[in-house]
GROMACS .gro file of C-alpha atoms in nm:
model
  450
    1MET     CA    1  -0.492  -3.903   1.234
    2THR     CA    2  -0.751  -3.761   1.474
    3GLN     CA    3  -0.941  -3.442   1.401
    4ARG     CA    4  -0.737  -3.134   1.473
    5LYS     CA    5  -0.876  -2.903   1.747
    6TYR     CA    6  -0.718  -2.578   1.667
    7PHE     CA    7  -0.537  -2.587   1.330
    8GLY     CA    8  -0.727  -2.510   1.023
    9THR     CA    9  -0.625  -2.511   0.658
   10ASP     CA   10  -0.391  -2.218   0.728
   11GLY     CA   11  -0.287  -2.212   1.092
   12ILE     CA   12  -0.508  -2.096   1.381
   13ARG     CA   13  -0.738  -1.784   1.332
   14GLY     CA   14  -1.017  -1.620   1.514
   15LEU     CA   15  -1.138  -1.310   1.705
   16VAL     CA   16  -0.882  -1.145   1.937
   17GLY     CA   17  -0.961  -1.204   2.295
   18GLN     CA   18  -1.166  -1.526   2.229
   19TRP     CA   19  -1.005  -1.854   2.281
   20PRO     CA   20  -0.770  -1.964   2.123
   21ILE     CA   21  -0.686  -1.615   1.998
   22SER     CA   22  -0.600  -1.497   2.334
   23ALA     CA   23  -0.273  -1.418   2.534
   24ASP     CA   24  -0.297  -1.729   2.761
   25PHE     CA   25  -0.333  -1.964   2.478
   26MET     CA   26  -0.045  -1.806   2.287
   27LEU     CA   27   0.180  -1.863   2.585
   28ARG     CA   28   0.084  -2.216   2.593
   29LEU     CA   29   0.119  -2.251   2.216
   30GLY     CA   30   0.472  -2.115   2.224
   31ARG     CA   31   0.573  -2.367   2.487
   32ALA     CA   32   0.409  -2.662   2.290
   33VAL     CA   33   0.601  -2.560   1.972
   34GLY     CA   34   0.921  -2.541   2.154
   35VAL     CA   35   0.885  -2.878   2.309
   36VAL     CA   36   0.788  -3.039   1.982
   37LEU     CA   37   1.072  -2.883   1.793
   38ALA     CA   38   1.317  -2.993   2.057
   39ARG     CA   39   1.178  -3.342   2.041
   40HIS     CA   40   1.217  -3.358   1.656
   41GLY     CA   41   1.525  -3.171   1.610
   42ARG     CA   42   1.805  -3.001   1.789
   43ALA     CA   43   1.776  -2.966   2.174
   44ARG     CA   44   1.774  -2.581   2.159
   45PRO     CA   45   1.548  -2.478   1.866
   46LYS     CA   46   1.570  -2.154   1.693
   47VAL     CA   47   1.226  -1.991   1.601
   48LEU     CA   48   1.159  -1.668   1.417
   49ILE     CA   49   0.852  -1.461   1.481
   50GLY     CA   50   0.713  -1.214   1.242
   51LYS     CA   51   0.384  -1.018   1.230
   52ASP     CA   52   0.160  -0.780   1.048
   53THR     CA   53   0.054  -0.443   1.174
   54ARG     CA   54  -0.244  -0.523   1.395
   55VAL     CA   55  -0.227  -0.379   1.748
   56SER     CA   56  -0.276  -0.725   1.900
   57GLY     CA   57   0.046  -0.844   1.733
   58TYR     CA   58   0.246  -0.689   2.021
   59MET     CA   59   0.042  -0.904   2.277
   60PHE     CA   60   0.076  -1.221   2.094
   61GLU     CA   61   0.440  -1.174   2.005
   62SER     CA   62   0.527  -1.129   2.369
   63ALA     CA   63   0.326  -1.439   2.477
   64LEU     CA   64   0.472  -1.666   2.212
   65GLU     CA   65   0.822  -1.549   2.285
   66ALA     CA   66   0.764  -1.621   2.655
   67GLY     CA   67   0.622  -1.964   2.589
   68LEU     CA   68   0.906  -2.055   2.350
   69VAL     CA   69   1.182  -1.935   2.598
   70ALA     CA   70   1.013  -2.135   2.872
   71ALA     CA   71   1.056  -2.453   2.659
   72GLY     CA   72   1.420  -2.382   2.609
   73ALA     CA   73   1.402  -2.238   2.243
   74ASP     CA   74   1.581  -1.926   2.122
   75VAL     CA   75   1.370  -1.658   1.960
   76SER     CA   76   1.441  -1.405   1.683
   77LEU     CA   77   1.205  -1.123   1.652
   78LEU     CA   78   1.151  -0.979   1.293
   79GLY     CA   79   0.892  -0.721   1.369
   80PRO     CA   80   0.642  -0.628   1.068
   81MET     CA   81   0.716  -0.869   0.794
   82PRO     CA   82   0.521  -1.018   0.514
   83THR     CA   83   0.428  -1.384   0.562
   84PRO     CA   84   0.655  -1.493   0.268
   85GLY     CA   85   0.933  -1.293   0.417
   86VAL     CA   86   0.916  -1.509   0.734
   87ALA     CA   87   0.927  -1.821   0.517
   88PHE     CA   88   1.241  -1.691   0.340
   89LEU     CA   89   1.418  -1.581   0.656
   90THR     CA   90   1.335  -1.909   0.829
   91ARG     CA   91   1.542  -2.082   0.560
   92SER     CA   92   1.812  -1.814   0.527
   93LEU     CA   93   1.888  -1.793   0.892
   94ARG     CA   94   1.875  -2.173   0.936
   95ALA     CA   95   1.586  -2.158   1.194
   96ASP     CA   96   1.389  -2.463   1.289
   97ALA     CA   97   1.057  -2.289   1.242
   98GLY     CA   98   0.898  -1.956   1.145
   99ILE     CA   99   0.582  -1.816   1.306
  100VAL     CA  100   0.370  -1.536   1.148
  101ILE     CA  101   0.114  -1.350   1.358
  102SER     CA  102  -0.151  -1.237   1.102
  103ALA     CA  103  -0.513  -1.274   1.002
  104SER     CA  104  -0.409  -1.196   0.633
  105HIS     CA  105  -0.687  -1.007   0.464
  106ASN     CA  106  -0.930  -0.994   0.769
  107PRO     CA  107  -0.991  -0.668   0.968
  108HIS     CA  108  -0.779  -0.567   1.277
  109HIS     CA  109  -1.010  -0.738   1.527
  110ASP     CA  110  -0.922  -1.077   1.400
  111ASN     CA  111  -0.567  -1.234   1.428
  112GLY     CA  112  -0.413  -1.572   1.381
  113ILE     CA  113  -0.095  -1.777   1.378
  114LYS     CA  114   0.077  -1.938   1.088
  115PHE     CA  115   0.384  -2.166   1.097
  116PHE     CA  116   0.655  -2.248   0.857
  117SER     CA  117   0.897  -2.548   0.885
  118ALA     CA  118   1.272  -2.519   0.848
  119ASN     CA  119   1.242  -2.528   0.474
  120GLY     CA  120   1.001  -2.242   0.454
  121GLU     CA  121   0.690  -2.455   0.390
  122LYS     CA  122   0.377  -2.513   0.584
  123LEU     CA  123   0.401  -2.745   0.882
  124SER     CA  124   0.312  -3.107   0.815
  125ASP     CA  125  -0.009  -3.248   0.964
  126GLU     CA  126   0.193  -3.474   1.181
  127VAL     CA  127   0.382  -3.182   1.346
  128GLU     CA  128   0.047  -2.987   1.394
  129HIS     CA  129  -0.104  -3.293   1.552
  130ALA     CA  130   0.197  -3.324   1.788
  131ILE     CA  131   0.166  -2.958   1.887
  132GLU     CA  132  -0.204  -2.996   1.962
  133GLU     CA  133  -0.121  -3.308   2.188
  134GLU     CA  134   0.132  -3.107   2.368
  135LEU     CA  135  -0.120  -2.820   2.426
  136GLU     CA  136  -0.330  -3.059   2.642
  137LEU     CA  137  -0.043  -3.108   2.890
  138GLU     CA  138   0.050  -2.914   3.197
  139PHE     CA  139   0.258  -2.598   3.133
  140THR     CA  140   0.605  -2.644   3.256
  141THR     CA  141   0.932  -2.446   3.234
  142VAL     CA  142   1.277  -2.587   3.169
  143PRO     CA  143   1.546  -2.515   3.440
  144SER     CA  144   1.697  -2.165   3.434
  145GLU     CA  145   2.018  -2.273   3.272
  146GLN     CA  146   1.821  -2.418   2.978
  147LEU     CA  147   1.595  -2.118   2.917
  148GLY     CA  148   1.596  -1.981   2.563
  149LYS     CA  149   1.692  -1.627   2.476
  150ALA     CA  150   1.531  -1.363   2.255
  151THR     CA  151   1.703  -1.126   2.002
  152ARG     CA  152   1.579  -0.892   1.747
  153ILE     CA  153   1.694  -0.911   1.373
  154ALA     CA  154   1.750  -0.557   1.287
  155ASP     CA  155   1.811  -0.590   0.922
  156ALA     CA  156   1.516  -0.831   0.842
  157VAL     CA  157   1.357  -0.586   0.601
  158THR     CA  158   1.681  -0.542   0.398
  159ARG     CA  159   1.754  -0.913   0.389
  160TYR     CA  160   1.402  -0.987   0.249
  161ALA     CA  161   1.407  -0.702   0.006
  162GLU     CA  162   1.743  -0.849  -0.145
  163PHE     CA  163   1.580  -1.169  -0.174
  164CYS     CA  164   1.287  -1.038  -0.355
  165LYS     CA  165   1.512  -0.860  -0.605
  166SER     CA  166   1.731  -1.167  -0.652
  167THR     CA  167   1.417  -1.350  -0.805
  168VAL     CA  168   1.449  -1.142  -1.120
  169SER     CA  169   1.745  -1.129  -1.352
  170GLU     CA  170   2.041  -0.900  -1.265
  171ASP     CA  171   1.987  -0.678  -1.573
  172PHE     CA  172   1.608  -0.638  -1.499
  173SER     CA  173   1.513  -0.280  -1.446
  174LEU     CA  174   1.190  -0.082  -1.388
  175ARG     CA  175   1.331   0.245  -1.495
  176GLY     CA  176   1.076   0.458  -1.673
  177LEU     CA  177   0.779   0.288  -1.503
  178ARG     CA  178   0.534   0.478  -1.269
  179ILE     CA  179   0.387   0.232  -1.019
  180VAL     CA  180   0.140   0.281  -0.749
  181LEU     CA  181   0.163   0.046  -0.449
  182ASP     CA  182  -0.116  -0.034  -0.214
  183CYS     CA  183   0.030  -0.196   0.098
  184ALA     CA  184  -0.313  -0.240   0.266
  185ASN     CA  185  -0.171  -0.061   0.585
  186GLY     CA  186  -0.014  -0.402   0.652
  187ALA     CA  187   0.301  -0.591   0.651
  188THR     CA  188   0.445  -0.474   0.320
  189TYR     CA  189   0.433  -0.120   0.404
  190GLN     CA  190   0.820  -0.097   0.454
  191VAL     CA  191   0.956  -0.340   0.216
  192ALA     CA  192   0.746  -0.315  -0.096
  193PRO     CA  193   0.838   0.060  -0.169
  194LYS     CA  194   1.194  -0.020  -0.098
  195VAL     CA  195   1.210  -0.314  -0.352
  196PHE     CA  196   1.028  -0.139  -0.645
  197SER     CA  197   1.201   0.185  -0.597
  198GLU     CA  198   1.555   0.025  -0.575
  199LEU     CA  199   1.483  -0.152  -0.902
  200GLY     CA  200   1.430   0.192  -1.070
  201ALA     CA  201   1.052   0.254  -1.068
  202VAL     CA  202   0.901   0.582  -0.981
  203VAL     CA  203   0.682   0.475  -0.684
  204SER     CA  204   0.392   0.619  -0.508
  205THR     CA  205   0.211   0.454  -0.222
  206ILE     CA  206  -0.131   0.433  -0.056
  207GLY     CA  207  -0.220   0.218   0.241
  208ASP     CA  208   0.129   0.265   0.381
  209ARG     CA  209   0.032   0.429   0.717
  210PRO     CA  210  -0.064   0.145   0.958
  211ASP     CA  211  -0.194   0.252   1.302
  212GLY     CA  212  -0.276  -0.083   1.442
  213PHE     CA  213  -0.643  -0.065   1.344
  214ASN     CA  214  -0.665   0.025   0.969
  215ILE     CA  215  -0.516  -0.289   0.813
  216ASN     CA  216  -0.707  -0.383   0.506
  217ARG     CA  217  -0.969  -0.107   0.578
  218ASP     CA  218  -1.085   0.025   0.229
  219VAL     CA  219  -0.742  -0.059   0.078
  220GLY     CA  220  -0.545  -0.364  -0.028
  221SER     CA  221  -0.625  -0.659  -0.260
  222THR     CA  222  -0.959  -0.702  -0.106
  223HIS     CA  223  -1.060  -0.337  -0.169
  224PRO     CA  224  -0.885  -0.254  -0.500
  225GLN     CA  225  -1.106   0.053  -0.578
  226ALA     CA  226  -0.876   0.289  -0.409
  227LEU     CA  227  -0.580   0.162  -0.619
  228GLU     CA  228  -0.787   0.175  -0.941
  229ARG     CA  229  -0.857   0.544  -0.873
  230ALA     CA  230  -0.497   0.627  -0.785
  231VAL     CA  231  -0.358   0.468  -1.103
  232VAL     CA  232  -0.599   0.660  -1.332
  233GLU     CA  233  -0.552   0.985  -1.136
  234GLN     CA  234  -0.171   0.966  -1.141
  235GLY     CA  235  -0.152   0.834  -1.499
  236ALA     CA  236   0.057   0.547  -1.371
  237ASP     CA  237   0.158   0.245  -1.566
  238LEU     CA  238   0.055  -0.010  -1.320
  239GLY     CA  239  -0.086  -0.065  -0.973
  240ILE     CA  240   0.000  -0.332  -0.722
  241ALA     CA  241  -0.219  -0.420  -0.436
  242PHE     CA  242  -0.111  -0.653  -0.155
  243ASP     CA  243  -0.315  -0.789   0.134
  244GLY     CA  244  -0.253  -0.740   0.507
  245ASP     CA  245   0.027  -1.004   0.526
  246GLY     CA  246   0.167  -0.965   0.183
  247ASP     CA  247   0.105  -1.331   0.041
  248ARG     CA  248  -0.156  -1.210  -0.206
  249VAL     CA  249  -0.140  -0.962  -0.488
  250GLN     CA  250  -0.376  -0.811  -0.741
  251LEU     CA  251  -0.278  -0.569  -1.024
  252VAL     CA  252  -0.443  -0.268  -1.188
  253ASP     CA  253  -0.344  -0.193  -1.546
  254ARG     CA  254  -0.297   0.154  -1.690
  255GLU     CA  255  -0.655   0.169  -1.777
  256GLY     CA  256  -0.761   0.137  -1.418
  257LYS     CA  257  -0.898  -0.219  -1.466
  258LEU     CA  258  -0.840  -0.494  -1.204
  259ALA     CA  259  -0.628  -0.805  -1.287
  260ASP     CA  260  -0.706  -1.075  -1.041
  261GLY     CA  261  -0.520  -1.403  -0.977
  262ASP     CA  262  -0.668  -1.570  -1.295
  263ASP     CA  263  -0.535  -1.285  -1.500
  264ILE     CA  264  -0.184  -1.306  -1.330
  265LEU     CA  265  -0.179  -1.685  -1.402
  266PHE     CA  266  -0.274  -1.631  -1.766
  267VAL     CA  267   0.006  -1.368  -1.825
  268LEU     CA  268   0.275  -1.567  -1.637
  269ALA     CA  269   0.173  -1.898  -1.813
  270ASN     CA  270   0.194  -1.760  -2.153
  271ALA     CA  271   0.525  -1.584  -2.088
  272TRP     CA  272   0.691  -1.875  -1.925
  273HIS     CA  273   0.557  -2.119  -2.192
  274ALA     CA  274   0.705  -1.891  -2.461
  275GLN     CA  275   1.040  -1.896  -2.294
  276GLY     CA  276   1.040  -2.259  -2.209
  277LEU     CA  277   1.024  -2.191  -1.844
  278LEU     CA  278   0.684  -2.342  -1.753
  279LEU     CA  279   0.706  -2.683  -1.596
  280GLY     CA  280   0.409  -2.916  -1.579
  281PRO     CA  281   0.040  -2.795  -1.574
  282VAL     CA  282  -0.072  -2.469  -1.427
  283VAL     CA  283  -0.269  -2.539  -1.103
  284GLY     CA  284  -0.580  -2.335  -1.024
  285THR     CA  285  -0.870  -2.413  -0.789
  286LEU     CA  286  -1.222  -2.519  -0.814
  287MET     CA  287  -1.309  -2.140  -0.840
  288SER     CA  288  -1.073  -2.058  -1.123
  289ASN     CA  289  -1.276  -1.911  -1.411
  290TYR     CA  290  -1.359  -2.146  -1.687
  291GLY     CA  291  -1.242  -1.883  -1.935
  292LEU     CA  292  -0.888  -1.921  -1.795
  293GLN     CA  293  -0.903  -2.295  -1.872
  294LEU     CA  294  -1.006  -2.223  -2.222
  295ALA     CA  295  -0.757  -1.951  -2.290
  296LEU     CA  296  -0.464  -2.155  -2.163
  297ALA     CA  297  -0.574  -2.445  -2.380
  298GLN     CA  298  -0.536  -2.222  -2.679
  299HIS     CA  299  -0.169  -2.187  -2.595
  300ASP     CA  300  -0.133  -2.568  -2.527
  301VAL     CA  301  -0.106  -2.513  -2.149
  302GLN     CA  302  -0.314  -2.742  -1.926
  303LEU     CA  303  -0.491  -2.623  -1.622
  304ILE     CA  304  -0.572  -2.870  -1.341
  305ARG     CA  305  -0.785  -2.763  -1.038
  306ALA     CA  306  -0.710  -2.821  -0.669
  307ASN     CA  307  -0.948  -2.766  -0.379
  308VAL     CA  308  -0.957  -2.406  -0.255
  309GLY     CA  309  -0.658  -2.322  -0.040
  310ASP     CA  310  -0.292  -2.246  -0.135
  311ARG     CA  311  -0.177  -2.570   0.049
  312TYR     CA  312  -0.384  -2.769  -0.185
  313VAL     CA  313  -0.243  -2.590  -0.486
  314LEU     CA  314   0.101  -2.656  -0.360
  315GLN     CA  315   0.022  -3.032  -0.322
  316GLN     CA  316  -0.092  -3.048  -0.692
  317LEU     CA  317   0.205  -2.861  -0.804
  318LYS     CA  318   0.447  -3.094  -0.631
  319GLU     CA  319   0.254  -3.401  -0.756
  320HIS     CA  320   0.270  -3.287  -1.115
  321GLY     CA  321   0.607  -3.125  -1.113
  322GLY     CA  322   0.466  -2.777  -1.181
  323ASN     CA  323   0.607  -2.442  -1.091
  324LEU     CA  324   0.298  -2.203  -1.144
  325GLY     CA  325  -0.037  -2.215  -0.976
  326GLY     CA  326  -0.263  -2.000  -0.762
  327GLU     CA  327  -0.608  -1.878  -0.662
  328THR     CA  328  -0.833  -1.606  -0.816
  329SER     CA  329  -0.778  -1.411  -0.488
  330GLY     CA  330  -0.422  -1.330  -0.598
  331HIS     CA  331  -0.237  -1.600  -0.391
  332ILE     CA  332   0.012  -1.697  -0.665
  333LEU     CA  333   0.278  -1.980  -0.619
  334CYS     CA  334   0.597  -1.934  -0.840
  335LEU     CA  335   0.781  -2.232  -0.704
  336ASP     CA  336   1.100  -2.166  -0.906
  337ARG     CA  337   1.126  -1.840  -0.712
  338ALA     CA  338   0.973  -1.893  -0.358
  339THR     CA  339   0.843  -2.173  -0.152
  340THR     CA  340   0.509  -2.009  -0.061
  341GLY     CA  341   0.267  -1.738  -0.208
  342ASP     CA  342   0.462  -1.409  -0.225
  343GLY     CA  343   0.293  -1.094  -0.338
  344ILE     CA  344   0.602  -0.901  -0.416
  345VAL     CA  345   0.771  -1.176  -0.589
  346SER     CA  346   0.463  -1.263  -0.802
  347ALA     CA  347   0.436  -0.892  -0.899
  348LEU     CA  348   0.801  -0.891  -1.001
  349ALA     CA  349   0.760  -1.200  -1.203
  350VAL     CA  350   0.472  -1.034  -1.392
  351LEU     CA  351   0.676  -0.720  -1.458
  352GLU     CA  352   0.961  -0.921  -1.587
  353ALA     CA  353   0.742  -1.127  -1.813
  354LEU     CA  354   0.590  -0.808  -1.960
  355ALA     CA  355   0.929  -0.664  -2.016
  356TYR     CA  356   1.046  -0.985  -2.191
  357ALA     CA  357   0.732  -0.965  -2.423
  358GLY     CA  358   0.762  -0.600  -2.480
  359THR     CA  359   0.419  -0.524  -2.381
  360ASP     CA  360   0.212  -0.402  -2.085
  361LEU     CA  361  -0.052  -0.564  -1.858
  362ALA     CA  362  -0.348  -0.430  -2.045
  363GLU     CA  363  -0.233  -0.586  -2.372
  364ALA     CA  364  -0.099  -0.903  -2.211
  365ARG     CA  365  -0.434  -0.997  -2.057
  366ARG     CA  366  -0.645  -0.939  -2.364
  367GLY     CA  367  -0.636  -1.304  -2.467
  368LEU     CA  368  -0.825  -1.403  -2.147
  369SER     CA  369  -1.210  -1.373  -2.182
  370LYS     CA  370  -1.364  -1.459  -1.850
  371MET     CA  371  -1.710  -1.623  -1.839
  372PRO     CA  372  -1.995  -1.494  -1.620
  373GLN     CA  373  -1.987  -1.687  -1.288
  374ILE     CA  374  -2.272  -1.702  -1.048
  375MET     CA  375  -2.224  -1.840  -0.693
  376ILE     CA  376  -2.526  -1.891  -0.463
  377ASN     CA  377  -2.472  -1.980  -0.097
  378VAL     CA  378  -2.735  -2.232   0.032
  379ARG     CA  379  -2.745  -2.216   0.409
  380ALA     CA  380  -2.959  -2.484   0.583
  381ASP     CA  381  -2.916  -2.755   0.838
  382GLY     CA  382  -2.837  -3.061   0.635
  383ALA     CA  383  -2.702  -2.872   0.343
  384ARG     CA  384  -2.382  -3.053   0.331
  385GLU     CA  385  -2.543  -3.399   0.374
  386ALA     CA  386  -2.778  -3.303   0.093
  387LEU     CA  387  -2.495  -3.328  -0.159
  388HIS     CA  388  -2.523  -3.701  -0.136
  389SER     CA  389  -2.898  -3.718  -0.203
  390ASP     CA  390  -3.032  -3.863  -0.526
  391PRO     CA  391  -3.223  -3.540  -0.618
  392VAL     CA  392  -2.915  -3.331  -0.586
  393ARG     CA  393  -2.696  -3.576  -0.788
  394GLU     CA  394  -2.953  -3.599  -1.062
  395ALA     CA  395  -2.979  -3.227  -1.074
  396LEU     CA  396  -2.604  -3.185  -1.090
  397ALA     CA  397  -2.576  -3.437  -1.362
  398GLU     CA  398  -2.849  -3.257  -1.560
  399THR     CA  399  -2.669  -2.936  -1.527
  400GLU     CA  400  -2.331  -3.070  -1.628
  401ARG     CA  401  -2.502  -3.218  -1.951
  402ALA     CA  402  -2.649  -2.880  -2.021
  403LEU     CA  403  -2.310  -2.720  -1.993
  404SER     CA  404  -2.105  -2.997  -2.165
  405GLY     CA  405  -1.809  -2.829  -2.346
  406ARG     CA  406  -1.957  -2.481  -2.282
  407GLY     CA  407  -1.911  -2.425  -1.910
  408ARG     CA  408  -1.888  -2.594  -1.566
  409VAL     CA  409  -2.075  -2.638  -1.244
  410VAL     CA  410  -1.927  -2.685  -0.885
  411LEU     CA  411  -2.098  -2.789  -0.565
  412ARG     CA  412  -1.873  -2.722  -0.278
  413ALA     CA  413  -1.965  -2.772   0.097
  414SER     CA  414  -1.822  -2.548   0.364
  415GLY     CA  415  -1.595  -2.731   0.606
  416THR     CA  416  -1.713  -2.520   0.896
  417GLU     CA  417  -2.075  -2.416   0.837
  418PRO     CA  418  -2.400  -2.580   0.731
  419LEU     CA  419  -2.354  -2.426   0.389
  420VAL     CA  420  -2.317  -2.536   0.027
  421ARG     CA  421  -2.187  -2.312  -0.255
  422VAL     CA  422  -2.336  -2.358  -0.587
  423THR     CA  423  -2.116  -2.216  -0.871
  424VAL     CA  424  -2.211  -2.209  -1.239
  425GLU     CA  425  -2.012  -2.065  -1.527
  426ALA     CA  426  -2.097  -2.028  -1.896
  427ALA     CA  427  -2.089  -1.775  -2.167
  428ASP     CA  428  -2.455  -1.672  -2.138
  429GLU     CA  429  -2.518  -1.496  -1.808
  430GLY     CA  430  -2.888  -1.555  -1.819
  431GLU     CA  431  -2.845  -1.923  -1.860
  432VAL     CA  432  -2.592  -1.935  -1.585
  433ARG     CA  433  -2.817  -1.767  -1.334
  434GLN     CA  434  -3.109  -1.987  -1.429
  435LEU     CA  435  -2.901  -2.299  -1.393
  436ALA     CA  436  -2.747  -2.182  -1.067
  437GLU     CA  437  -3.089  -2.087  -0.900
  438ARG     CA  438  -3.247  -2.421  -1.017
  439LEU     CA  439  -2.970  -2.627  -0.865
  440ALA     CA  440  -2.957  -2.414  -0.559
  441GLY     CA  441  -3.330  -2.487  -0.507
  442VAL     CA  442  -3.281  -2.861  -0.535
  443VAL     CA  443  -3.012  -2.847  -0.279
  444LYS     CA  444  -3.214  -2.641  -0.040
  445SER     CA  445  -3.521  -2.877  -0.084
  446ALA     CA  446  -3.304  -3.169  -0.026
  447ALA     CA  447  -3.141  -3.023   0.284
  448GLU     CA  448  -3.491  -2.935   0.439
  449ARG     CA  449  -3.610  -3.294   0.388
  450SER     CA  450  -3.294  -3.448   0.554
   0.00000   0.00000   0.00000
């Protein structure tokens, strides 16, 4: 497989107006997707398009629609819809592919494109490669009698809301709970309040007034301080923060304290293990806190680590027959409920687990003691190559011996920048900082010599 030109680990993303995040590229991309789908499936493919609330979404939605129709594909427009909602509707409506126009937790001046296959999962490398090859060819349009058509799915929000509610038991209720939702001025602003209120909760919302420019601005899972304040001020039982496209979630307990993805994995793993619902090991990433690994081990639950990125977590879950995994950022995979990370579904899973245990989030998370974690970015030409040098290998081995059984160290090279991330975890914060700074110094020196 040749190096991909446009696709990264999670679709195509960049600054609006700069190639390839431009209207002309999206027109060509739509046509390329339509041609590839027709080649690998039915002659007249059906494609869904959803988006978050960025103002540029209108432009890219129209461009993708035109390109797909020019290739003979039928298009169904969903409007603002969380990324996992597009994945669900792609399966439910028997479409050949789903497209999400979103840059997730980034600010409004960024945007991107994500794709789902007919089964609601990320596209394979082979299909992405075929799309890139088609992008290099001349833009052509099928004869008029073969052009696709575009329609709008008016009840998309209701369909997805019903799916979310179906992931918990029929007798599950949120009556009596006061919940604050932070919708990040993003794609969940319509559906999330609907789901939680229909399940009986008393719901208040922040970050639910998108204007095209305020997505993720001082709200959402990347800026949870607003939610922490709201939960305390309103005396709520729980706060739930989504990111701009709704595939990530972070929680706030009744004390106003943040629960990130590691906390969520801990609560769900313990509850599912006790109920006999946990399959295989829990899958975290290289950045999952070492304290999570130790805490799960005390409950006879194994944690294995994947590379950073939800697609790598998904790969490990499939390889090991697991059904629970995720990232510290709050991208949680509950594979017995959804095919991709789903903020609403994950939050409901936690609430159901708490109800089963007869406890609340503040109490359920007490068994997890996170270790201090220091990450130092070493930016220098040759930083990535320095990882293979003898001085760095020796320093890494020395650090691992110093932390043996008490902590861990990770050296991770950026895939796009001359950057190495040095991460050290252990119980003693002073020791952690000292070891991290020493190892970062060795990496920097080796990079400067290379």
